[in-house]
Amino acid sequence: MIMNKQIEKYIFDHSTPEDPVLEELYRQTHIKFVNPNRSTGFIQGKFLELISGMIKPSNILEIGTFSGYSAICLAKGLAEEGKLTTIDINDELRDFAHDYFCKAGLENKIIQLTGRAQDVIPQLDQVFDLIFIDGDKREYCEYYNICLRKTRPGSFIIADNVLWGDKVLEKNTKDPQSKGIIEFNEMIRNQKNIEKFILPIKDGLMIIKI
């Protein structure tokens, strides 16, 4: 969702200030990497931190680490002995993200794994209280179906980018990323045994309660 700059400033001014570590991470992501807009950013990140803090999960799974912003936000809400496992297919940002996990004092709470989520997740022993999906949009349906096997009743799954810059409104799109999001949204829409809601924060968050 494109937000008016004045409204965005108003939100910043009336919210708990951004963690200086996250502020630096966000700035350096924009300086050093291609497609820096993939970074979660303050508004969405604060929401993830708060919802994680409400759930107090013992185990969180994240698909799509990128530079580590969302992992830090989610990990802040973990139960005292909780762990967050984050998976990314690209290992080029691994050290960058880990440096900021250390700066945030969360290096002992965050487990970084590299590989295709479809290959990695079946090997994990944990049952997850909260799962954040923000990987390849073409594979959202696969991620979701694999993740379901690692949840219990009452678990939450949050999927990012489900409005996809309003491209979800385009009929007969040939863009594979857009098609992946549209297919995922329709799959969730047609499931009767879950609670779901699309929150129009940034590019859309699908909140699902199993």
Short mmCIF file of C-alpha atoms in Angstrom, two decimals:
data_model
loop_
_atom_site.label_atom_id
_atom_site.label_comp_id
_atom_site.label_asym_id
_atom_site.label_seq_id
_atom_site.Cartn_x
_atom_site.Cartn_y
_atom_site.Cartn_z
CA MET A 1 0.00 0.00 0.00
CA ILE A 2 1.44 3.37 -1.00
CA MET A 3 1.31 5.61 2.03
CA ASN A 4 1.10 9.39 2.10
CA LYS A 5 4.43 10.74 3.39
CA GLN A 6 2.70 12.96 5.92
CA ILE A 7 0.73 10.01 7.30
CA GLU A 8 3.92 7.94 7.39
CA LYS A 9 5.65 10.69 9.39
CA TYR A 10 2.65 10.91 11.71
CA ILE A 11 2.89 7.16 12.35
CA PHE A 12 6.61 7.45 13.08
CA ASP A 13 6.04 10.39 15.43
CA HIS A 14 3.37 8.57 17.41
CA SER A 15 5.06 5.17 17.66
CA THR A 16 7.89 3.75 19.73
CA PRO A 17 11.10 4.91 17.97
CA GLU A 18 12.91 2.53 15.64
CA ASP A 19 15.65 0.46 17.26
CA PRO A 20 19.00 2.12 16.30
CA VAL A 21 20.36 -1.27 15.19
CA LEU A 22 17.42 -1.72 12.81
CA GLU A 23 17.75 1.86 11.60
CA GLU A 24 21.40 1.21 10.72
CA LEU A 25 20.58 -2.16 9.16
CA TYR A 26 17.91 -0.59 6.96
CA ARG A 27 20.23 2.22 5.88
CA GLN A 28 23.12 -0.11 5.07
CA THR A 29 20.81 -2.45 3.16
CA HIS A 30 19.86 0.44 0.90
CA ILE A 31 23.49 1.41 0.42
CA LYS A 32 24.92 -2.03 -0.27
CA PHE A 33 22.34 -4.27 -1.93
CA VAL A 34 20.18 -4.57 -5.03
CA ASN A 35 16.41 -4.43 -4.41
CA PRO A 36 16.73 -2.93 -0.91
CA ASN A 37 12.96 -2.41 -0.81
CA ARG A 38 12.76 -6.11 0.07
CA SER A 39 13.80 -5.07 3.58
CA THR A 40 10.87 -5.02 5.98
CA GLY A 41 11.26 -1.50 7.32
CA PHE A 42 9.94 0.23 10.42
CA ILE A 43 6.13 0.11 10.13
CA GLN A 44 5.83 -3.52 9.12
CA GLY A 45 8.73 -4.50 11.36
CA LYS A 46 7.15 -2.93 14.43
CA PHE A 47 3.92 -4.79 13.69
CA LEU A 48 5.81 -8.10 13.43
CA GLU A 49 7.60 -7.36 16.70
CA LEU A 50 4.33 -6.59 18.48
CA ILE A 51 2.41 -9.60 17.17
CA SER A 52 5.33 -11.85 18.07
CA GLY A 53 5.36 -10.32 21.53
CA MET A 54 1.63 -11.02 21.90
CA ILE A 55 2.02 -14.67 20.93
CA LYS A 56 5.30 -15.18 22.83
CA PRO A 57 6.28 -18.06 20.53
CA SER A 58 8.75 -20.72 21.55
CA ASN A 59 9.63 -21.42 17.92
CA ILE A 60 9.42 -19.11 14.92
CA LEU A 61 10.16 -20.06 11.31
CA GLU A 62 11.01 -17.43 8.71
CA ILE A 63 11.25 -18.15 4.98
CA GLY A 64 13.37 -15.43 3.37
CA THR A 65 16.03 -13.82 5.56
CA PHE A 66 17.30 -11.17 3.15
CA SER A 67 19.33 -8.71 5.28
CA GLY A 68 17.75 -9.72 8.59
CA TYR A 69 15.38 -6.89 9.52
CA SER A 70 12.24 -9.00 9.95
CA ALA A 71 14.13 -11.77 11.76
CA ILE A 72 15.28 -9.29 14.41
CA CYS A 73 11.76 -7.89 14.82
CA LEU A 74 10.20 -11.32 15.18
CA ALA A 75 12.92 -12.63 17.50
CA LYS A 76 12.30 -9.76 19.92
CA GLY A 77 8.94 -11.33 20.79
CA LEU A 78 10.22 -14.84 21.47
CA ALA A 79 9.61 -16.61 24.76
CA GLU A 80 12.64 -16.51 27.07
CA GLU A 81 14.12 -19.78 25.77
CA GLY A 82 12.66 -19.39 22.28
CA LYS A 83 14.43 -19.71 18.95
CA LEU A 84 13.87 -18.32 15.46
CA THR A 85 14.96 -20.36 12.45
CA THR A 86 15.41 -18.32 9.29
CA ILE A 87 16.01 -19.83 5.83
CA ASP A 88 17.34 -18.15 2.71
CA ILE A 89 18.43 -19.69 -0.56
CA ASN A 90 21.09 -16.98 -1.06
CA ASP A 91 24.12 -17.20 1.22
CA GLU A 92 25.64 -13.90 0.04
CA LEU A 93 23.87 -11.87 2.72
CA ARG A 94 24.38 -14.42 5.49
CA ASP A 95 27.35 -12.68 7.15
CA PHE A 96 25.74 -9.24 6.85
CA ALA A 97 22.56 -10.44 8.56
CA HIS A 98 24.52 -12.31 11.24
CA ASP A 99 26.51 -9.18 12.09
CA TYR A 100 23.26 -7.37 12.82
CA PHE A 101 21.85 -10.30 14.78
CA CYS A 102 24.93 -9.91 16.98
CA LYS A 103 24.52 -6.13 17.23
CA ALA A 104 20.92 -6.71 18.34
CA GLY A 105 22.08 -9.24 20.96
CA LEU A 106 20.05 -11.99 19.32
CA GLU A 107 22.77 -14.21 17.85
CA ASN A 108 21.92 -16.99 20.32
CA LYS A 109 18.22 -16.86 19.47
CA ILE A 110 18.46 -16.88 15.67
CA ILE A 111 19.45 -19.95 13.66
CA GLN A 112 20.44 -19.23 10.06
CA LEU A 113 20.00 -21.96 7.43
CA THR A 114 20.80 -21.82 3.71
CA GLY A 115 18.91 -23.72 1.02
CA ARG A 116 15.52 -24.17 -0.59
CA ALA A 117 12.84 -23.96 2.06
CA GLN A 118 11.10 -26.95 0.48
CA ASP A 119 14.21 -29.05 1.16
CA VAL A 120 15.13 -27.60 4.56
CA ILE A 121 11.77 -27.47 6.36
CA PRO A 122 10.99 -31.23 6.23
CA GLN A 123 14.29 -31.84 8.05
CA LEU A 124 13.38 -29.59 10.98
CA ASP A 125 12.15 -31.22 14.18
CA GLN A 126 10.36 -28.23 15.67
CA VAL A 127 6.68 -27.41 15.68
CA PHE A 128 6.34 -23.66 15.08
CA ASP A 129 4.01 -21.24 16.84
CA LEU A 130 4.61 -18.49 14.27
CA ILE A 131 5.75 -18.71 10.65
CA PHE A 132 6.63 -15.75 8.43
CA ILE A 133 6.64 -16.40 4.66
CA ASP A 134 8.58 -13.90 2.56
CA GLY A 135 10.41 -15.99 -0.02
CA ASP A 136 9.96 -16.56 -3.76
CA LYS A 137 6.39 -15.51 -4.57
CA ARG A 138 6.06 -18.30 -7.15
CA GLU A 139 6.48 -20.84 -4.35
CA TYR A 140 4.11 -19.48 -1.70
CA CYS A 141 1.62 -22.35 -2.10
CA GLU A 142 4.43 -24.88 -1.68
CA TYR A 143 5.78 -23.10 1.38
CA TYR A 144 2.37 -22.98 3.00
CA ASN A 145 1.56 -26.64 2.47
CA ILE A 146 4.94 -27.73 3.82
CA CYS A 147 4.65 -25.36 6.79
CA LEU A 148 1.25 -26.76 7.75
CA ARG A 149 2.98 -29.99 8.73
CA LYS A 150 5.08 -28.02 11.22
CA THR A 151 2.22 -26.26 13.01
CA ARG A 152 -0.37 -27.05 15.64
CA PRO A 153 -3.90 -25.69 16.21
CA GLY A 154 -3.48 -22.10 17.33
CA SER A 155 -0.29 -21.50 15.33
CA PHE A 156 -0.06 -18.38 13.16
CA ILE A 157 1.27 -18.05 9.61
CA ILE A 158 1.96 -14.57 8.20
CA ALA A 159 2.61 -14.19 4.46
CA ASP A 160 4.13 -10.97 3.10
CA ASN A 161 3.47 -9.15 -0.19
CA VAL A 162 0.00 -10.59 -0.70
CA LEU A 163 -1.22 -7.38 -2.42
CA TRP A 164 1.90 -7.32 -4.60
CA GLY A 165 1.71 -3.68 -5.60
CA ASP A 166 -1.98 -4.08 -6.55
CA LYS A 167 -1.00 -6.62 -9.22
CA VAL A 168 -3.36 -9.10 -7.58
CA LEU A 169 -6.14 -7.17 -9.35
CA GLU A 170 -4.70 -7.90 -12.79
CA LYS A 171 -6.62 -10.60 -14.61
CA ASN A 172 -4.80 -13.04 -16.89
CA THR A 173 -1.36 -11.83 -15.77
CA LYS A 174 1.58 -13.68 -17.25
CA ASP A 175 4.03 -12.55 -14.58
CA PRO A 176 4.99 -15.70 -12.61
CA GLN A 177 5.51 -13.83 -9.32
CA SER A 178 2.09 -12.20 -9.58
CA LYS A 179 0.51 -15.52 -10.51
CA GLY A 180 2.12 -17.14 -7.49
CA ILE A 181 0.64 -14.56 -5.12
CA ILE A 182 -2.80 -14.71 -6.74
CA GLU A 183 -2.84 -18.52 -6.55
CA PHE A 184 -1.77 -18.41 -2.91
CA ASN A 185 -4.44 -15.88 -1.99
CA GLU A 186 -7.13 -17.94 -3.72
CA MET A 187 -5.94 -21.11 -2.02
CA ILE A 188 -6.18 -19.44 1.40
CA ARG A 189 -9.53 -17.88 0.52
CA ASN A 190 -10.98 -21.31 -0.22
CA GLN A 191 -9.76 -22.97 2.97
CA LYS A 192 -12.60 -23.30 5.48
CA ASN A 193 -10.76 -24.54 8.57
CA ILE A 194 -8.63 -21.45 9.23
CA GLU A 195 -9.05 -17.81 10.20
CA LYS A 196 -7.54 -15.37 7.71
CA PHE A 197 -7.32 -11.64 7.13
CA ILE A 198 -5.31 -9.42 4.78
CA LEU A 199 -3.81 -6.46 6.60
CA PRO A 200 -2.93 -3.60 4.20
CA ILE A 201 0.44 -2.80 5.77
CA LYS A 202 3.17 -2.00 3.23
CA ASP A 203 2.54 -4.56 0.45
CA GLY A 204 -0.06 -6.59 2.32
CA LEU A 205 0.22 -9.17 5.10
CA MET A 206 -1.98 -12.26 5.13
CA ILE A 207 -2.56 -13.25 8.77
CA ILE A 208 -3.63 -16.88 9.15
CA LYS A 209 -4.58 -18.67 12.35
CA ILE A 210 -4.45 -22.43 12.04
#
